[in-house]
Short mmCIF file of C-alpha atoms in Angstrom, two decimals:
data_model
loop_
_atom_site.label_atom_id
_atom_site.label_comp_id
_atom_site.label_asym_id
_atom_site.label_seq_id
_atom_site.Cartn_x
_atom_site.Cartn_y
_atom_site.Cartn_z
CA MET A 1 13.54 7.74 -35.77
CA LYS A 2 14.82 10.80 -33.85
CA PRO A 3 17.41 10.19 -31.10
CA ILE A 4 16.08 10.00 -27.68
CA TYR A 5 17.82 13.23 -26.56
CA GLU A 6 16.06 15.27 -29.32
CA VAL A 7 12.64 13.91 -28.17
CA LEU A 8 13.48 14.87 -24.63
CA GLU A 9 14.50 18.33 -25.68
CA GLN A 10 11.17 18.81 -27.30
CA LEU A 11 9.45 17.42 -24.19
CA TYR A 12 11.17 20.03 -22.10
CA LYS A 13 10.07 22.76 -24.34
CA LYS A 14 6.48 21.56 -24.17
CA ILE A 15 6.73 21.35 -20.41
CA LEU A 16 7.79 25.02 -20.08
CA LEU A 17 5.10 25.95 -22.58
CA GLY A 18 2.63 24.12 -20.41
CA ILE A 19 3.81 26.14 -17.28
CA CYS A 20 3.19 29.39 -19.27
CA LEU A 21 -0.22 28.08 -20.20
CA PHE A 22 -1.19 27.64 -16.48
CA GLN A 23 -1.34 31.51 -16.24
CA ASN A 24 -3.79 31.74 -19.07
CA SER A 25 -7.27 33.21 -18.39
CA ASP A 26 -8.92 30.68 -20.46
CA LYS A 27 -9.91 27.80 -18.11
CA LEU A 28 -10.39 25.25 -20.95
CA LEU A 29 -6.90 26.08 -22.29
CA SER A 30 -5.35 25.89 -18.95
CA HIS A 31 -7.06 22.48 -18.29
CA MET A 32 -5.78 21.03 -21.63
CA ALA A 33 -2.35 22.22 -20.79
CA SER A 34 -2.39 20.43 -17.40
CA GLU A 35 -3.72 17.34 -19.00
CA CYS A 36 -0.88 17.30 -21.71
CA LEU A 37 1.74 18.10 -19.17
CA ALA A 38 0.69 15.21 -16.92
CA LEU A 39 1.05 12.82 -19.82
CA LEU A 40 4.46 14.19 -20.59
CA LEU A 41 5.60 13.83 -16.97
CA TYR A 42 4.20 10.32 -16.88
CA PHE A 43 6.28 9.50 -19.94
CA GLN A 44 9.30 10.66 -18.20
CA VAL A 45 8.86 8.71 -15.04
CA ARG A 46 7.78 5.66 -17.09
CA GLU A 47 10.98 5.80 -19.12
CA LYS A 48 13.01 6.39 -15.94
CA VAL A 49 14.10 9.77 -17.16
CA THR A 50 14.94 12.74 -14.63
CA LEU A 51 12.05 14.90 -14.06
CA SER A 52 12.14 18.50 -15.44
CA ASN A 53 13.71 20.70 -12.74
CA SER A 54 11.70 23.70 -14.01
CA TRP A 55 8.49 21.79 -13.35
CA ILE A 56 9.65 20.63 -9.93
CA THR A 57 10.61 24.21 -8.94
CA PHE A 58 7.41 25.59 -10.22
CA CYS A 59 5.35 23.23 -8.16
CA GLN A 60 7.42 23.58 -4.93
CA GLN A 61 7.11 27.34 -5.04
CA ASN A 62 3.40 27.52 -5.66
CA LEU A 63 2.49 24.82 -3.04
CA SER A 64 4.84 26.42 -0.44
CA GLU A 65 3.98 30.20 -0.86
CA TYR A 66 0.17 30.66 -1.43
CA PHE A 67 -2.55 28.14 -1.90
CA GLU A 68 -5.40 30.52 -2.89
CA ASN A 69 -4.48 30.99 -6.62
CA ASP A 70 -5.22 29.17 -9.83
CA LYS A 71 -1.59 27.97 -10.19
CA VAL A 72 -1.91 25.70 -7.07
CA VAL A 73 -4.94 24.12 -8.48
CA CYS A 74 -3.29 23.36 -11.71
CA CYS A 75 -0.29 21.92 -9.93
CA LEU A 76 -2.48 19.72 -7.64
CA TRP A 77 -4.63 18.51 -10.63
CA THR A 78 -1.42 17.55 -12.69
CA LEU A 79 0.22 15.68 -9.87
CA THR A 80 -3.04 13.88 -9.29
CA ALA A 81 -3.30 12.95 -13.02
CA VAL A 82 0.27 11.56 -13.01
CA ILE A 83 -0.27 9.42 -9.99
CA LYS A 84 -3.54 8.02 -11.66
CA GLU A 85 -1.64 7.11 -14.91
CA ILE A 86 1.00 5.34 -12.64
CA PHE A 87 -1.62 3.25 -10.99
CA LYS A 88 -3.45 2.46 -14.33
CA ASP A 89 -0.21 1.10 -15.79
CA THR A 90 0.06 -2.64 -15.98
CA CYS A 91 3.91 -2.85 -15.37
CA LEU A 92 5.28 -4.47 -12.25
CA GLN A 93 7.55 -1.48 -11.42
CA LYS A 94 4.73 0.64 -9.92
CA PRO A 95 6.63 1.16 -6.55
CA GLU A 96 9.77 2.25 -8.22
CA ILE A 97 8.09 4.71 -10.65
CA LEU A 98 5.98 6.14 -7.87
CA LYS A 99 9.12 6.46 -5.76
CA GLN A 100 10.84 8.43 -8.36
CA PHE A 101 8.01 10.78 -8.72
CA LEU A 102 7.20 11.45 -5.11
CA THR A 103 10.83 11.94 -3.95
CA PRO A 104 11.05 15.62 -4.90
CA PHE A 105 7.62 16.45 -3.41
CA ASN A 106 7.77 14.56 -0.04
CA THR A 107 8.41 17.61 2.13
CA THR A 108 6.48 19.90 -0.09
CA PHE A 109 3.22 17.93 0.39
CA GLU A 110 3.79 17.73 4.17
CA ALA A 111 4.18 21.58 4.31
CA PHE A 112 1.07 22.15 2.23
CA TYR A 113 -0.91 19.76 4.21
CA ASN A 114 -0.20 21.63 7.56
CA SER A 115 -0.70 25.09 5.94
CA LEU A 116 -3.88 24.40 4.06
CA PHE A 117 -5.84 22.67 7.04
CA SER A 118 -4.47 25.23 9.60
CA GLN A 119 -6.43 27.95 7.96
CA ARG A 120 -9.71 29.35 9.28
CA PHE A 121 -12.51 29.20 6.64
CA GLU A 122 -14.30 32.25 7.91
CA ASN A 123 -11.14 34.40 7.71
CA CYS A 124 -10.46 33.70 4.02
CA GLN A 125 -11.14 36.44 1.56
CA GLU A 126 -11.37 34.24 -1.47
CA THR A 127 -13.40 31.17 -0.39
CA SER A 128 -13.99 29.93 -3.89
CA LYS A 129 -10.18 29.48 -4.51
CA LEU A 130 -9.87 27.84 -1.05
CA ILE A 131 -12.71 25.37 -1.91
CA ASN A 132 -10.98 24.56 -5.13
CA SER A 133 -7.67 23.85 -3.37
CA LEU A 134 -9.46 21.67 -0.78
CA VAL A 135 -11.21 19.63 -3.41
CA CYS A 136 -8.06 19.06 -5.49
CA PHE A 137 -5.73 18.27 -2.48
CA LEU A 138 -8.30 15.88 -1.00
CA GLU A 139 -8.11 13.84 -4.20
CA LEU A 140 -4.33 13.94 -4.24
CA LEU A 141 -4.38 13.05 -0.63
CA GLU A 142 -6.57 10.05 -1.10
CA LEU A 143 -4.19 8.75 -3.93
CA LEU A 144 -1.25 9.19 -1.61
CA THR A 145 -2.94 7.35 1.20
CA ALA A 146 -4.01 4.47 -1.04
CA SER A 147 -0.47 4.33 -2.44
CA GLY A 148 0.94 3.86 1.02
CA ILE A 149 -1.62 1.10 1.79
CA TYR A 150 -1.18 -0.99 -1.41
CA LEU A 151 2.29 -0.26 -2.56
CA GLU A 152 3.88 -0.17 0.95
CA LEU A 153 6.14 2.72 0.29
CA GLN A 154 7.75 4.54 3.39
CA PHE A 155 7.08 8.19 2.42
CA THR A 156 5.96 10.70 4.84
CA CYS A 157 3.65 12.18 2.26
CA GLN A 158 1.70 8.90 2.24
CA ARG A 159 1.00 9.12 5.88
CA LEU A 160 -0.03 12.65 6.12
CA PHE A 161 -3.49 11.96 7.39
CA PHE A 162 -2.42 9.38 9.95
CA LEU A 163 0.41 11.39 11.29
CA ASN A 164 -1.70 14.57 11.94
CA PRO A 165 -5.39 13.52 11.70
CA SER A 166 -6.71 16.38 13.95
CA LEU A 167 -6.19 19.02 11.19
CA LEU A 168 -8.27 17.12 8.64
CA LEU A 169 -11.03 16.34 11.27
CA ASP A 170 -11.55 20.03 11.78
CA VAL A 171 -12.54 20.53 8.16
CA PRO A 172 -16.07 19.02 8.55
CA THR A 173 -16.71 21.51 11.40
CA TRP A 174 -15.96 24.57 9.22
CA PRO A 175 -18.74 26.67 8.01
CA ALA A 176 -17.92 25.48 4.49
CA PRO A 177 -20.48 24.28 1.79
CA ALA A 178 -22.14 21.00 2.53
CA PHE A 179 -20.59 19.07 -0.25
CA ILE A 180 -17.10 19.85 1.14
CA ARG A 181 -17.94 18.48 4.45
CA ARG A 182 -19.44 15.31 2.96
CA LYS A 183 -16.32 14.71 0.87
CA PHE A 184 -14.12 14.82 3.85
CA ILE A 185 -16.36 12.64 6.07
CA ILE A 186 -16.57 10.05 3.27
CA PHE A 187 -12.74 10.28 2.94
CA ILE A 188 -12.46 9.41 6.66
CA LYS A 189 -14.78 6.57 6.29
CA LYS A 190 -12.89 5.11 3.39
CA CYS A 191 -9.61 5.21 5.33
CA PHE A 192 -11.32 3.09 8.12
CA LEU A 193 -12.56 0.61 5.53
CA PHE A 194 -9.26 0.49 3.46
CA LYS A 195 -11.20 1.69 0.37
CA VAL A 196 -9.39 4.94 -0.39
CA GLY A 197 -8.83 5.48 -4.01
CA GLU A 198 -11.45 2.89 -5.18
CA ASP A 199 -13.28 5.87 -7.16
CA LEU A 200 -10.10 7.20 -8.59
CA PHE A 201 -8.22 4.21 -9.73
CA ARG A 202 -10.93 2.97 -12.20
CA GLY A 203 -10.85 -0.60 -11.18
CA CYS A 204 -7.10 -0.81 -10.49
CA VAL A 205 -7.50 -1.23 -6.73
CA PRO A 206 -6.87 -4.61 -5.35
CA ILE A 207 -10.06 -6.38 -4.34
CA SER A 208 -8.82 -8.00 -1.17
CA VAL A 209 -8.12 -5.85 2.01
CA PRO A 210 -4.33 -5.58 2.60
CA PRO A 211 -3.02 -7.61 5.49
CA PRO A 212 -2.57 -5.60 8.80
CA GLN A 213 0.88 -4.34 9.08
CA ASP A 214 2.54 -2.92 12.04
CA LEU A 215 2.93 0.58 10.68
CA LEU A 216 -0.57 0.55 9.27
CA GLY A 217 -2.00 -0.68 12.49
CA MET A 218 -0.33 2.13 14.42
CA ASP A 219 -1.74 4.56 12.03
CA MET A 220 -5.22 3.28 12.37
CA LEU A 221 -5.02 3.36 16.09
CA ALA A 222 -3.79 6.92 15.91
CA LEU A 223 -6.72 7.75 13.68
CA ALA A 224 -9.21 6.11 16.04
CA ASN A 225 -7.79 7.89 19.11
CA ALA A 226 -7.92 11.25 17.19
CA VAL A 227 -11.65 10.67 16.34
CA LEU A 228 -12.65 9.66 19.88
CA GLN A 229 -10.79 12.67 21.33
CA ALA A 230 -12.55 14.92 18.86
CA VAL A 231 -15.89 13.45 19.80
CA SER A 232 -15.24 14.12 23.50
CA PHE A 233 -14.90 17.74 22.53
CA GLY A 234 -18.26 17.91 20.73
CA TRP A 235 -16.97 16.94 17.22
CA LEU A 236 -20.16 15.01 16.48
CA LYS A 237 -22.56 17.80 17.17
CA ALA A 238 -20.55 20.12 14.80
CA VAL A 239 -20.43 17.44 12.06
CA LEU A 240 -24.06 16.37 12.27
CA SER A 241 -25.38 19.96 11.96
CA VAL A 242 -24.53 20.24 8.31
CA HIS A 243 -25.82 23.45 6.73
CA GLY A 244 -27.22 23.70 3.13
CA LYS A 245 -29.44 21.75 1.12
CA PRO A 246 -29.46 17.97 1.36
CA SER A 247 -27.98 15.97 -1.60
CA CYS A 248 -30.72 14.46 -3.66
CA PHE A 249 -30.66 12.50 -6.92
CA GLY A 250 -31.94 14.63 -9.68
CA GLY A 251 -31.00 17.82 -8.18
CA ASP A 252 -31.92 19.79 -5.03
CA ALA A 253 -34.01 22.59 -6.55
CA ILE A 254 -37.30 23.10 -5.05
CA HIS A 255 -40.18 23.69 -7.58
CA PRO A 256 -42.84 26.28 -7.09
CA GLY A 257 -45.71 24.92 -5.03
CA CYS A 258 -43.69 22.23 -3.40
CA GLU A 259 -42.71 22.31 0.24
CA ASN A 260 -39.19 22.10 1.51
CA ASN A 261 -39.38 18.92 3.70
CA SER A 262 -36.18 19.30 5.90
CA ALA A 263 -34.78 16.00 6.76
CA PRO A 264 -31.24 14.94 8.14
CA ASP A 265 -28.51 14.26 5.75
CA TYR A 266 -28.30 10.45 5.88
CA VAL A 267 -25.13 10.51 3.96
CA ILE A 268 -23.32 12.32 6.76
CA LEU A 269 -25.20 10.31 9.44
CA ARG A 270 -24.31 6.85 8.04
CA ALA A 271 -20.71 7.78 7.35
CA THR A 272 -20.26 9.42 10.79
CA THR A 273 -21.75 6.38 12.42
CA LEU A 274 -19.38 4.01 10.71
CA VAL A 275 -16.49 6.27 11.55
CA LEU A 276 -17.34 6.34 15.15
CA LEU A 277 -17.99 2.49 15.37
CA LYS A 278 -14.80 1.53 13.71
CA SER A 279 -12.90 3.90 16.02
CA LEU A 280 -14.60 2.20 19.02
CA GLU A 281 -13.75 -1.16 17.52
CA ILE A 282 -10.00 -0.39 16.93
CA LYS A 283 -9.73 1.21 20.42
CA PHE A 284 -11.55 -1.75 22.00
CA GLN A 285 -9.02 -4.14 20.26
CA ASN A 286 -6.08 -2.21 21.48
CA PHE A 287 -7.08 -0.94 24.99
CA THR A 288 -5.57 -2.41 28.18
CA ALA A 289 -7.57 -1.16 30.95
CA PRO A 290 -11.26 -2.13 31.35
CA ASN A 291 -12.58 1.34 31.83
CA GLU A 292 -10.14 3.17 29.39
CA ILE A 293 -12.70 4.04 26.73
CA GLN A 294 -15.80 4.59 28.79
CA GLY A 295 -15.76 8.34 28.59
CA ASN A 296 -18.68 10.07 30.21
CA SER A 297 -19.20 12.75 27.63
CA LEU A 298 -19.29 10.00 24.69
CA LYS A 299 -21.47 7.81 26.74
CA SER A 300 -23.96 10.50 27.66
CA PHE A 301 -24.15 11.67 24.03
CA LEU A 302 -24.74 8.35 22.56
CA ALA A 303 -27.26 7.20 25.21
CA GLY A 304 -29.20 10.46 25.07
CA GLU A 305 -32.79 11.03 24.02
CA GLY A 306 -33.42 10.56 20.26
CA CYS A 307 -30.24 8.64 19.70
CA TRP A 308 -28.85 9.49 16.29
CA LEU A 309 -27.49 5.90 15.96
CA ARG A 310 -31.00 4.57 15.96
CA LEU A 311 -32.07 7.36 13.47
CA ALA A 312 -29.19 7.07 11.14
CA TRP A 313 -28.68 3.39 10.60
CA PRO A 314 -31.27 0.78 11.44
CA ALA A 315 -28.83 -1.75 10.12
CA LEU A 316 -26.84 -1.34 13.11
CA ARG A 317 -29.23 -3.52 15.04
CA THR A 318 -26.87 -6.41 14.47
CA PRO A 319 -25.28 -8.82 16.97
CA ARG A 320 -21.71 -7.43 16.23
CA ALA A 321 -22.86 -3.85 16.83
CA ARG A 322 -24.67 -4.80 20.01
CA ALA A 323 -21.65 -6.81 21.27
CA LEU A 324 -19.40 -3.86 20.46
CA LEU A 325 -21.52 -1.29 22.26
CA ALA A 326 -22.07 -3.49 25.20
CA ALA A 327 -18.33 -4.11 25.47
CA VAL A 328 -17.70 -0.30 25.85
CA GLY A 329 -20.63 0.17 28.21
CA LEU A 330 -23.27 1.48 25.85
CA ARG A 331 -25.57 -1.51 25.90
CA GLY A 332 -28.77 0.44 25.76
CA VAL A 333 -28.00 2.63 22.82
CA LEU A 334 -29.58 0.35 20.18
CA ALA A 335 -32.43 -0.76 22.51
CA PRO A 336 -35.97 0.00 21.16
CA PRO A 337 -37.60 2.95 22.78
CA PRO A 338 -39.98 2.23 25.61
CA PRO A 339 -43.62 2.09 24.83
CA ALA A 340 -45.61 5.38 25.33
CA THR A 341 -47.81 5.26 28.49
CA PRO A 342 -51.33 6.20 27.91
CA PRO A 343 -52.55 9.57 29.46
CA ARG A 344 -54.25 9.41 32.82
CA MET A 345 -57.95 9.94 32.86
CA HIS A 346 -60.29 11.69 35.26
CA ARG A 347 -61.66 9.66 38.15
CA CYS A 348 -65.15 10.00 36.77
CA ALA A 349 -64.12 9.17 33.28
CA GLN A 350 -62.63 5.90 34.56
CA ARG A 351 -65.94 4.49 35.90
CA PRO A 352 -67.34 1.87 33.62
CA PRO A 353 -70.84 2.67 32.20
CA PRO A 354 -73.72 0.82 33.96
CA ALA A 355 -74.55 -2.55 32.43
CA ARG A 356 -77.73 -2.71 30.39
CA SER A 357 -80.14 -5.57 29.90
CA SER A 358 -80.10 -7.45 26.62
CA ALA A 359 -83.49 -5.98 25.72
CA SER A 360 -82.64 -2.39 26.62
CA ALA A 361 -79.28 -2.76 25.03
CA CYS A 362 -80.72 -3.40 21.66
CA GLY A 363 -82.05 -0.73 19.26
CA PRO A 364 -85.20 -1.09 17.30
CA GLU A 365 -83.42 -2.58 14.40
CA GLU A 366 -81.67 -5.10 16.62
CA LYS A 367 -85.04 -6.04 18.28
CA VAL A 368 -86.56 -6.64 14.92
CA GLY A 369 -83.63 -8.82 14.05
CA LEU A 370 -84.01 -10.88 17.19
CA SER A 371 -87.77 -11.37 16.69
CA ALA A 372 -87.05 -12.42 13.08
CA ARG A 373 -84.56 -15.02 14.30
CA ARG A 374 -87.00 -16.31 17.07
CA PRO A 375 -88.56 -19.53 15.98
CA ALA A 376 -92.33 -19.32 15.41
CA LEU A 377 -94.76 -21.03 17.98
CA ARG A 378 -96.78 -23.84 16.86
CA PRO A 379 -100.68 -23.51 17.29
CA GLU A 380 -102.23 -25.74 19.81
CA LEU A 381 -104.60 -28.32 18.55
#
């Protein structure tokens, strides 16, 4: 067996080779290089070996300078793959391994979060690269948030969304493709339900909800306040007006001869409804003044005609939802709509027709039927 230092020397050479392959125009080769590099980095942190300085510098430079390039996507994908491998491991030293891996990138992730979500989508020249960066970083952000909930580490990068939620809440209002906005709305919903990372861990997430901690409770309250503040500035109207084709099972292509039946995106409606209700619940559990959360703009929007709550989620007609809405002054939101009043008729049309006698009211067929049913007279003797 070769000594460990010879193996590590070969690993460092392969890491440098993987960094060079990131710049290859062949997408498949670049993806394979990222996957191999992720396994090598995981082996290093698993064996408690110091990470490659060349790799750390490469990631820090690309994530700090410019986010609309292919190198950033490869870095984000590799970092996400390493964290996935850490969570899939069955050892008991997951917090220590993850701490060793996140320490060099703590401030880098924070700077990248602020710079990426501070951009204006309509001002970007290469929107496709920005979309790739958004998708990859959202997956990484979900893993970081989940690690902060389940492994209870105290890194700033694990609380990026809770420390500055207003930046990410603006993304669903961008003129971005519909699937981008759906991904971010669903991510916000998962944060409220403590289900972040359940689709990425492949069954490694704890089944039970983590106990409420002081720091986590403060983060959830800050998130709820940010959502309600965004709603007061018209966030719901911007989120619910999702442009593009609705997501359908089997594809969204319209065949020739078929009509395009436009319908609301129920994925967005249900997720947004749950986000708003959880925000109201958390705020209601922590408010002090009776009228603290009875905002006029929020109340008028929810209680307006054609309430989107009733349209989005009929399952909200539950005692818990009614009690929550009644407590915040929105008792009539889930009430059934009033019955439609019949149109007023003309005075002449309201007069009832004159009553007819039984003989005149019967037609010829009915007269025959009556005579047929009449008993025959017996002849007199």
